[in-house]
Short mmCIF file of C-alpha atoms (C1' of nucleotides) in Angstrom, two decimals:
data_model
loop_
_atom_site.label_atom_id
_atom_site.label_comp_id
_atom_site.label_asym_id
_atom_site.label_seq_id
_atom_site.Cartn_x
_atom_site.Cartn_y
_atom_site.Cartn_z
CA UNK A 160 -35.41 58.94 -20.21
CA UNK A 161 -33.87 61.40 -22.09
CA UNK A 162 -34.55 61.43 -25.65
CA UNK A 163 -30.94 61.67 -27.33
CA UNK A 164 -29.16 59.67 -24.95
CA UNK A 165 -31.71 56.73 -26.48
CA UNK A 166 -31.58 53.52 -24.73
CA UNK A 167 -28.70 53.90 -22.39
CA UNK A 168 -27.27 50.42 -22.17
CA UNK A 169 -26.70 51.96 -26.10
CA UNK A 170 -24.26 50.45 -29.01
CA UNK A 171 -22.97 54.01 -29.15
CA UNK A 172 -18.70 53.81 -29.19
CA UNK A 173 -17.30 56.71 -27.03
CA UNK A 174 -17.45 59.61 -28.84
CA UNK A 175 -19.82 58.78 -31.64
CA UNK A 176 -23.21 61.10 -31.26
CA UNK A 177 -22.81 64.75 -30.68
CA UNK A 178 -23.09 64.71 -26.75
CA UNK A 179 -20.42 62.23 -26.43
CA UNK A 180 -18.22 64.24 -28.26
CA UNK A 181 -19.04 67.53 -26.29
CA UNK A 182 -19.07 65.67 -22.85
CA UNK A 183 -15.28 63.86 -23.83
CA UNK A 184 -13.88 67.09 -25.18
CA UNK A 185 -14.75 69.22 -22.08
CA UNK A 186 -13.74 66.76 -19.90
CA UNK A 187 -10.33 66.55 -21.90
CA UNK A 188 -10.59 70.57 -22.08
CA UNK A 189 -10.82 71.08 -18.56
CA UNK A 190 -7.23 68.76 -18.27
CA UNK A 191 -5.63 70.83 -21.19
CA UNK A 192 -6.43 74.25 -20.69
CA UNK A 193 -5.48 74.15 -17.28
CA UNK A 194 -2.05 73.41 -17.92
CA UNK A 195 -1.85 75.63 -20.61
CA UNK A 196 -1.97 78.86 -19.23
CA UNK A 197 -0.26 78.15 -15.75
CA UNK A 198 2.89 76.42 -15.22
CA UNK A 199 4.06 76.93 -18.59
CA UNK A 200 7.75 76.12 -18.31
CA UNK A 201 9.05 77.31 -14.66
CA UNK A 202 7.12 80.64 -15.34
CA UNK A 203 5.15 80.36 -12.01
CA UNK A 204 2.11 82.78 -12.79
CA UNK A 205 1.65 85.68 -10.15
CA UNK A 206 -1.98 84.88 -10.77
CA UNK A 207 -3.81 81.93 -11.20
CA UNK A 208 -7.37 81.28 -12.42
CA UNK A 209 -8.48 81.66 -8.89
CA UNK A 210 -6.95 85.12 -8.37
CA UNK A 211 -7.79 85.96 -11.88
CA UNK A 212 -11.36 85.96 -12.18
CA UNK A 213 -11.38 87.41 -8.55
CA UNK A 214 -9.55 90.31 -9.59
CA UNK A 215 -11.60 90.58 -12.69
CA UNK A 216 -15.31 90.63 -10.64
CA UNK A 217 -13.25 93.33 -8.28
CA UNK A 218 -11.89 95.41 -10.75
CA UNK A 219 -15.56 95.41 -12.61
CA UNK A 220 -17.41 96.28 -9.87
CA UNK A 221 -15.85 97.47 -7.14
CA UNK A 222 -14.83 96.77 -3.75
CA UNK A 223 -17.40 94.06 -2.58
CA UNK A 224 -17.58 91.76 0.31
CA UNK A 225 -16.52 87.90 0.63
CA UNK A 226 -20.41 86.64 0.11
CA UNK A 227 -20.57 89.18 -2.86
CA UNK A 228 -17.83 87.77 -4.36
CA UNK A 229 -18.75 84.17 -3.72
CA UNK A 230 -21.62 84.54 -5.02
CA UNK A 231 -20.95 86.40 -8.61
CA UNK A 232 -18.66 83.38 -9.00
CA UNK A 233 -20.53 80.59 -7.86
CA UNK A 234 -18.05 79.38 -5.15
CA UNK A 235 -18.36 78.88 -1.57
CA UNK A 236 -17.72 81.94 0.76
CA UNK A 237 -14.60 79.94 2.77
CA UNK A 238 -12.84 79.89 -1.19
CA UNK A 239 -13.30 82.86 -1.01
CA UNK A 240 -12.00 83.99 1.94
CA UNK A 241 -8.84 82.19 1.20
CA UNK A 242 -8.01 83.55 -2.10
CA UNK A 243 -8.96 86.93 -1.02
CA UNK A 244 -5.97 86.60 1.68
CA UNK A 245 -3.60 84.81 -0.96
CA UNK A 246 -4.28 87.87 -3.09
CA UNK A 247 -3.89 90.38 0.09
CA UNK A 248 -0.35 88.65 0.83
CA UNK A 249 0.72 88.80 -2.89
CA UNK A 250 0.14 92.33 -2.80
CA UNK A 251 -2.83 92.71 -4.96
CA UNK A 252 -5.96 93.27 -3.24
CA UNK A 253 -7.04 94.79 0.51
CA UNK A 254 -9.26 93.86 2.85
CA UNK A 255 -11.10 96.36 4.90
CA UNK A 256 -14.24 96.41 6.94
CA UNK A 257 -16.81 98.08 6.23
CA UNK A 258 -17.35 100.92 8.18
CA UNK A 259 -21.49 99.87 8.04
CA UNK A 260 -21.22 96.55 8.88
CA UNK A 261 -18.23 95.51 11.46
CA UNK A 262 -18.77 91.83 10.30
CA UNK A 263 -18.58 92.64 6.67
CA UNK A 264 -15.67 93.40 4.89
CA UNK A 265 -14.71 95.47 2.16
CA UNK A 266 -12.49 93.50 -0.94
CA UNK A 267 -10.81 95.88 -2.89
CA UNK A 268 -8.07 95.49 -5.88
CA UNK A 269 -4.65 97.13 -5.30
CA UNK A 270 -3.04 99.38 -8.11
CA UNK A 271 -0.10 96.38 -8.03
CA UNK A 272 -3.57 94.18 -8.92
CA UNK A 273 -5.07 96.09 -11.84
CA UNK A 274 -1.71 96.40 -13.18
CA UNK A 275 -0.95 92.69 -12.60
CA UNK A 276 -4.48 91.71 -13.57
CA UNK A 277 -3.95 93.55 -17.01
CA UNK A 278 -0.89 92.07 -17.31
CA UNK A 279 -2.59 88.66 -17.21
CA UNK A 280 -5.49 89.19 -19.33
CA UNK A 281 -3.18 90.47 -22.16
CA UNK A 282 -0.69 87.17 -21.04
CA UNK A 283 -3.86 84.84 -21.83
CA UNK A 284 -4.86 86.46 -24.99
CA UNK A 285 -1.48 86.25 -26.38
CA UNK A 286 -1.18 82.86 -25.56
CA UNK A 287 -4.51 81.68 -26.71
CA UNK A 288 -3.63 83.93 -29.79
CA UNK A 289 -0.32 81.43 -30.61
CA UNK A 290 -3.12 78.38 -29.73
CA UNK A 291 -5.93 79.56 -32.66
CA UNK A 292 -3.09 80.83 -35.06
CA UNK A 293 -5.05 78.68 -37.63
CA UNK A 294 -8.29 80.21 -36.95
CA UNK A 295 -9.63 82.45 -38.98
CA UNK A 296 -11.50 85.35 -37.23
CA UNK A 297 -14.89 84.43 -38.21
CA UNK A 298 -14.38 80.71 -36.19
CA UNK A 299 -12.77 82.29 -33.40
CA UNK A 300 -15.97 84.32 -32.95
CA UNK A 301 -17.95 81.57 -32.90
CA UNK A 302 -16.18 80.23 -30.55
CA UNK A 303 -16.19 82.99 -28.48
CA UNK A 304 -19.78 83.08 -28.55
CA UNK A 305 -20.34 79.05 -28.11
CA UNK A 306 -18.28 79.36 -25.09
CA UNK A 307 -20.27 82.23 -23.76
CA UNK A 308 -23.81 80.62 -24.28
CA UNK A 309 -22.13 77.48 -22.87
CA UNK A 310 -21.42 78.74 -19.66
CA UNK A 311 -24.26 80.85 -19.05
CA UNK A 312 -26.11 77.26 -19.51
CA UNK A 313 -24.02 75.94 -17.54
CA UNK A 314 -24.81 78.40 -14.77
CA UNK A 315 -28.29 78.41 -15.52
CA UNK A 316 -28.08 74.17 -14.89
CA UNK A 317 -26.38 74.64 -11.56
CA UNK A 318 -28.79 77.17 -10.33
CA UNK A 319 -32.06 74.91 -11.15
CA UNK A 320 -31.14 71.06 -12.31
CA UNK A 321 -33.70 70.61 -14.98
CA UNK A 322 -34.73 67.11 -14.81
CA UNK A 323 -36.28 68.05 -10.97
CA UNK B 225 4.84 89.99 -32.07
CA UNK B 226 1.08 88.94 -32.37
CA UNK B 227 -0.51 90.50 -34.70
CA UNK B 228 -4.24 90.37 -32.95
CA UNK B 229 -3.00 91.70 -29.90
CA UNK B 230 -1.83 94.85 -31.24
CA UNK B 231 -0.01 97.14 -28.61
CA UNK B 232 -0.09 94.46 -25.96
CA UNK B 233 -0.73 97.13 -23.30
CA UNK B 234 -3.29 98.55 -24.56
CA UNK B 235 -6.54 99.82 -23.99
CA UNK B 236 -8.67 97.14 -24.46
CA UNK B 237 -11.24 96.19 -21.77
CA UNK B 238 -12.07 92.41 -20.63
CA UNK B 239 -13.91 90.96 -23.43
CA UNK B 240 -13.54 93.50 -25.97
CA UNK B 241 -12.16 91.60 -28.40
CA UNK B 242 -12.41 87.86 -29.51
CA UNK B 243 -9.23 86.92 -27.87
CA UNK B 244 -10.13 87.96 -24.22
CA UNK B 245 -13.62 86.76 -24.94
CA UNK B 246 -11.94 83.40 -25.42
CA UNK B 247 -9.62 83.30 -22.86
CA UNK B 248 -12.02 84.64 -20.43
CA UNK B 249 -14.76 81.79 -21.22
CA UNK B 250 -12.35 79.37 -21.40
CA UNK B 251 -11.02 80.12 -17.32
CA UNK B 252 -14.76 80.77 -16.79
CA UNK B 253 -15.68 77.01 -18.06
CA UNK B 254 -12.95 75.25 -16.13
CA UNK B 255 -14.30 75.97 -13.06
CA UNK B 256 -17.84 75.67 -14.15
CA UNK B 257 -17.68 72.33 -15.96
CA UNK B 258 -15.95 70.81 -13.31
CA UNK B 259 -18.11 71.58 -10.29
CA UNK B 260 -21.08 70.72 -13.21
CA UNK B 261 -20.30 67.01 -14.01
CA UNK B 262 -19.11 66.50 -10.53
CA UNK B 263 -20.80 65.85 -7.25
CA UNK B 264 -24.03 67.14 -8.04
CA UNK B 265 -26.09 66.67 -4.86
CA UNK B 266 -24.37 64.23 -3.16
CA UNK B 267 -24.06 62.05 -5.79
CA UNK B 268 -20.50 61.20 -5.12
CA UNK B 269 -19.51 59.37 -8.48
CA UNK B 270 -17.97 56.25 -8.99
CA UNK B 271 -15.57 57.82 -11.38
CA UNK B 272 -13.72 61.10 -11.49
CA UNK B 273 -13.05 62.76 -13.92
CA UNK B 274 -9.03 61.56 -14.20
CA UNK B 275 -10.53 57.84 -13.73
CA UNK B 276 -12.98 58.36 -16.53
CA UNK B 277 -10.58 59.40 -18.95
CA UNK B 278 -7.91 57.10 -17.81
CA UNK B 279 -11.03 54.09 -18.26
CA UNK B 280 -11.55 55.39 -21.70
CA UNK B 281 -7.89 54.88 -22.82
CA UNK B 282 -7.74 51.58 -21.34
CA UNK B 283 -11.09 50.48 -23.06
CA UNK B 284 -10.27 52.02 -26.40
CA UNK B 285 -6.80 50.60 -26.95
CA UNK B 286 -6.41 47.76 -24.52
CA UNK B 287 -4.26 46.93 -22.11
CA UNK B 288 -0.97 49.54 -21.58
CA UNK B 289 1.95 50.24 -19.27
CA UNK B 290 2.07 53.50 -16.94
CA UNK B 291 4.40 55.64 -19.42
CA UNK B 292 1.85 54.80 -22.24
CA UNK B 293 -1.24 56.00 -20.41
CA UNK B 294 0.44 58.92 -19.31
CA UNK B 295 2.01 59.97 -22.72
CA UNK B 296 -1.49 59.16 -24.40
CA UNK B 297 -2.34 61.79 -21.92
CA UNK B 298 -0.03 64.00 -21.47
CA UNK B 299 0.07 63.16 -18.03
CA UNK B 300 3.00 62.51 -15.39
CA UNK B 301 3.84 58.95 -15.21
CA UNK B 302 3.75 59.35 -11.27
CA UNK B 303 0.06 60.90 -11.39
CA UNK B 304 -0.77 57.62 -13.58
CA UNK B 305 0.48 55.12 -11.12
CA UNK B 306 -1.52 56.69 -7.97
CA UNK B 307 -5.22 57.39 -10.61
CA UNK B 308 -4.64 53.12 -11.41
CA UNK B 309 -3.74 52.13 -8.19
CA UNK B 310 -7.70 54.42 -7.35
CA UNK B 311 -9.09 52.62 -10.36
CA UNK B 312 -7.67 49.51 -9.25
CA UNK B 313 -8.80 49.92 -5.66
CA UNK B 314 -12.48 50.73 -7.36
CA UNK B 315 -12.12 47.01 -9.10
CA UNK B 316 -12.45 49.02 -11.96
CA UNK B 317 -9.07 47.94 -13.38
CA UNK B 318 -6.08 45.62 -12.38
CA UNK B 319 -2.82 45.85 -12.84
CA UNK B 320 -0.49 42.89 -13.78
CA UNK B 321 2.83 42.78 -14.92
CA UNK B 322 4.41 42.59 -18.76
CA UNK B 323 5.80 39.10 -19.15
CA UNK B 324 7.80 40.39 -21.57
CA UNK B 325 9.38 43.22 -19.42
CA UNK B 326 9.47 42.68 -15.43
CA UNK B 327 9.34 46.29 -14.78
CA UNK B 328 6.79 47.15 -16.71
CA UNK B 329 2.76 47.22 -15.96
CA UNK B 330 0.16 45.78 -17.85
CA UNK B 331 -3.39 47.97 -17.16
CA UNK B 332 -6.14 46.69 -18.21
CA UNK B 333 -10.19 47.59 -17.62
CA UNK B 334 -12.01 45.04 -15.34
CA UNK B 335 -16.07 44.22 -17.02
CA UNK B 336 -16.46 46.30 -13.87
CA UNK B 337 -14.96 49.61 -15.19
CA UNK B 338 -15.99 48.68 -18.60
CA UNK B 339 -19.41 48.49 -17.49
CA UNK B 340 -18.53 51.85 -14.96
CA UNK B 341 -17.20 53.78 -18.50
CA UNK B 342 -20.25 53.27 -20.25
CA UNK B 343 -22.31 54.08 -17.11
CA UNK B 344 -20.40 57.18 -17.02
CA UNK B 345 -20.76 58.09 -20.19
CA UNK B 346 -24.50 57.60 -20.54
CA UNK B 347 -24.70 59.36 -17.39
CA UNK B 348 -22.58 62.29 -18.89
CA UNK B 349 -24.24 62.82 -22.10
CA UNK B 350 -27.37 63.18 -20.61
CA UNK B 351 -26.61 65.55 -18.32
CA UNK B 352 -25.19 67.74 -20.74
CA UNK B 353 -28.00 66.81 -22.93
CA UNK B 354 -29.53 68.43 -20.34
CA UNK B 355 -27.24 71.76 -20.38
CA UNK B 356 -27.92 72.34 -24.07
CA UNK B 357 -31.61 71.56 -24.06
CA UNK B 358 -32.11 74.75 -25.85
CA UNK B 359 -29.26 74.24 -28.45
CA UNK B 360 -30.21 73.15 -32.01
CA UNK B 361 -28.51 69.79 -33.08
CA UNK B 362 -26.11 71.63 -35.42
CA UNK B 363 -25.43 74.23 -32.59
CA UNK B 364 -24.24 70.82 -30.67
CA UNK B 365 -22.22 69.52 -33.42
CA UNK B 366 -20.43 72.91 -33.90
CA UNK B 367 -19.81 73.30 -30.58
CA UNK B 368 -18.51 69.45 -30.30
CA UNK B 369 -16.01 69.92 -33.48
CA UNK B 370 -14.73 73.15 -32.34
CA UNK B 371 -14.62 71.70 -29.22
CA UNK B 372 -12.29 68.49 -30.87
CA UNK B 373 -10.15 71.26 -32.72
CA UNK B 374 -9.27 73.88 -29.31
CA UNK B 375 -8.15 70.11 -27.95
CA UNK B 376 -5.79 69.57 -30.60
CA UNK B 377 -4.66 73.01 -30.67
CA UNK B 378 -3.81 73.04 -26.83
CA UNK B 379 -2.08 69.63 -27.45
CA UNK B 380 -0.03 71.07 -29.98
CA UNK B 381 0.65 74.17 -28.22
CA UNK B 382 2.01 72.35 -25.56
CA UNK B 383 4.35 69.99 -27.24
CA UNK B 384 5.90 72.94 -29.32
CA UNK B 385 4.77 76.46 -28.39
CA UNK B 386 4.62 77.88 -30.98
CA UNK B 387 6.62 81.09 -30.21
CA UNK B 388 10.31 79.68 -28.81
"C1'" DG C 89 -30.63 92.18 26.74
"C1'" DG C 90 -31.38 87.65 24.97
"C1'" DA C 91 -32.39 85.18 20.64
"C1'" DC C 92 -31.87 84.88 16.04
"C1'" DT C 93 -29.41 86.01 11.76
"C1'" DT C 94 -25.50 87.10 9.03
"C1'" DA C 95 -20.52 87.66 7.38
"C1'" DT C 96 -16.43 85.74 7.66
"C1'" DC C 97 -12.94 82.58 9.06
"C1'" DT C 98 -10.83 77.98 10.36
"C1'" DG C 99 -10.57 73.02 10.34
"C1'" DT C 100 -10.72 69.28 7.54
"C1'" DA C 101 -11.16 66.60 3.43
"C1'" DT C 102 -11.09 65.49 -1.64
"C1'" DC C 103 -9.24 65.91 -6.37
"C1'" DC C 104 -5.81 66.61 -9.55
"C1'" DC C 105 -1.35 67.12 -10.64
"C1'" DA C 106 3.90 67.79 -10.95
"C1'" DC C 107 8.81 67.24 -9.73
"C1'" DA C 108 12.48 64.69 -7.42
"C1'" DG C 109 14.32 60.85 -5.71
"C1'" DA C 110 13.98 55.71 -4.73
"C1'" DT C 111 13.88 50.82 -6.62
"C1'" DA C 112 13.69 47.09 -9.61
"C1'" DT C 113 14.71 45.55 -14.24
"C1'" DC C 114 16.49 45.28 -18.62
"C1'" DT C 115 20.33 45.98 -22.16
"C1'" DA C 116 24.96 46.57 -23.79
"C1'" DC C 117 29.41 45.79 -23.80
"C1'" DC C 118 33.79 44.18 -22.31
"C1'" DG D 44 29.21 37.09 -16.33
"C1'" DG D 45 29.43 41.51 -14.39
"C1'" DT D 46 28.99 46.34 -14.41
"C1'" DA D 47 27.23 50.77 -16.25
"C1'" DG D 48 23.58 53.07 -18.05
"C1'" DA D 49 18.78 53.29 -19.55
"C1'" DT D 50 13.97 52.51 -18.42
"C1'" DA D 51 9.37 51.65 -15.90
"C1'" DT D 52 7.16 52.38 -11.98
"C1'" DC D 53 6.46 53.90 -7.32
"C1'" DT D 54 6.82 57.01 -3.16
"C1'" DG D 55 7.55 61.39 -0.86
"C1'" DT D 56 6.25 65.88 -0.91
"C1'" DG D 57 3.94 69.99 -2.07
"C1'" DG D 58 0.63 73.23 -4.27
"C1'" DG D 59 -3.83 74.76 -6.25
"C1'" DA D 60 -8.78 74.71 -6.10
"C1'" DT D 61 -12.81 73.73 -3.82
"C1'" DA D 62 -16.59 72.19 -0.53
"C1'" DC D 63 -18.93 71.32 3.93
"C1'" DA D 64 -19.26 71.93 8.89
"C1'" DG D 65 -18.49 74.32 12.74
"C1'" DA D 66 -16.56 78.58 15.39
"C1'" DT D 67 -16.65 83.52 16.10
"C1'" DA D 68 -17.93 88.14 15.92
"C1'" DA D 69 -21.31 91.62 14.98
"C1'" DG D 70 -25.75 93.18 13.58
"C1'" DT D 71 -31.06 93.19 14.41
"C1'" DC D 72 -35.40 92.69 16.65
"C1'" DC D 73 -38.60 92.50 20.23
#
DNA sequence: GGACTTATCTGTATCCCACAGATATCTACC
DNA sequence: GGTAGATATCTGTGGGATACAGATAAGTCC
């Protein structure tokens, strides 16, 4: 079926052609990185990754609606909804509606957000700073870069399966 | 305190420098990869994620007890009991206890989740076969070993940060 | 003004996970 | 041999993230 993967029912040990490798260590990733940058010893996060990218689409472009938002992230509009009123009770975004549009409403980060959403970003990089100290600068480009191209595929997948 | 970061509050935008471009990807692929691999179009799979990994332990060093897995995984023990007692409800493993020690587990991978794993796996790899169709094979490999490093880094972060 | 569409919200369900507090065993030591 | 302490697992509880389905309110169109 699909020409790497060979003949399925394969030899191959876990981990022993390149895909195996990329599909284990994202799937370990996804475990690790999550707990990385949360919890991390009783310090509850005021943000989590949820909050975080939301504040991030809303303090790039502006107020938008729930769909909006949904949509620039890939999420369904009821996650939405709810993380736009966790970050409205923690003080760091405000829902209006739109004076256009009674149904629609108008997301919009707080001062306390962009302060608290700076605060994060320059949290994370620190962090992940202390996690590549052995990288040199050239490696964490590529990186930086793999990662990028990887999600955009990954998007790109999502939005039109390619095998049908 | 870290070098790259500089003056911490500074001026930086998201994704100006490697760092954020990093950490940003990184919160940006959690979500994606795991909505990706996941219940693509009703295909509800046999095996989550946590089982698949869990599976993959088992089958690459045998049989173990409920602290092992979740040490080998850096895992709660208690979040190990309830993902074998799933795997076990699957038939995909079965528990038994240690002769040796009566409070201790033996878990071990039924030929069902053995032959579940590789499914998975096969299953896995092609999909992100899929992802990366326009990725050159050394592209893949890069992105698989710096992949396998970031892993070991965040493992290593976590058992000693590195700063405290 | 009724019918259809759209934007959001609410109800419900699934995963994944951690921490705290049982419970059952084992190990040491007197 | 019995008791205290250590250890392995399990159960109770709670939180985060997300989706799908259905309710509600507000536009739009003829």
């Amino acid at each position: 079926m699909s020409r790497t993967t060979k003949g399925a029912a394969d030899a191959e040990r876990p981990g022993d052609d390149t895909l195996s490798r990329v599909e284990l260590q994202l799937a370990l990733l996804l475990r690790r990185a999550e707990r990385t940058g949360a919890v991390r010893a009783g310090h509850t996060p005021a943000l989590e990754r949820s909050g975080y990218l939301l504040l991030l689409v809303l303090g790039t472009e502006g107020p938008l609606g729930i769909n909006a938002l949904a949509e620039r992230q890939g999420l369904d509009a009821s996650t939405v909804t709810r993380q736009v009123v966790s970050l409205e009770k923690a003080g760091f975004a405000r829902r209006g509606r739109d004076p256009q549009d009674g149904r629609a409403v108008r997301v919009e980060a707080t001062a306390a957000g962009r302060r608290q959403l700076e605060y994060e970003r320059v949290r994370r990089a620190a962090l992940y700073d202390q996690v590549l100290a052995d990288w040199s600068p050239v490696e964490r480009a590529t990186l930086a870069s793999l990662l990028e191209r990887l999600n955009q595929d990954l998007d790109a997948f999502r939005r039109e399966p390619e095998g049908r």
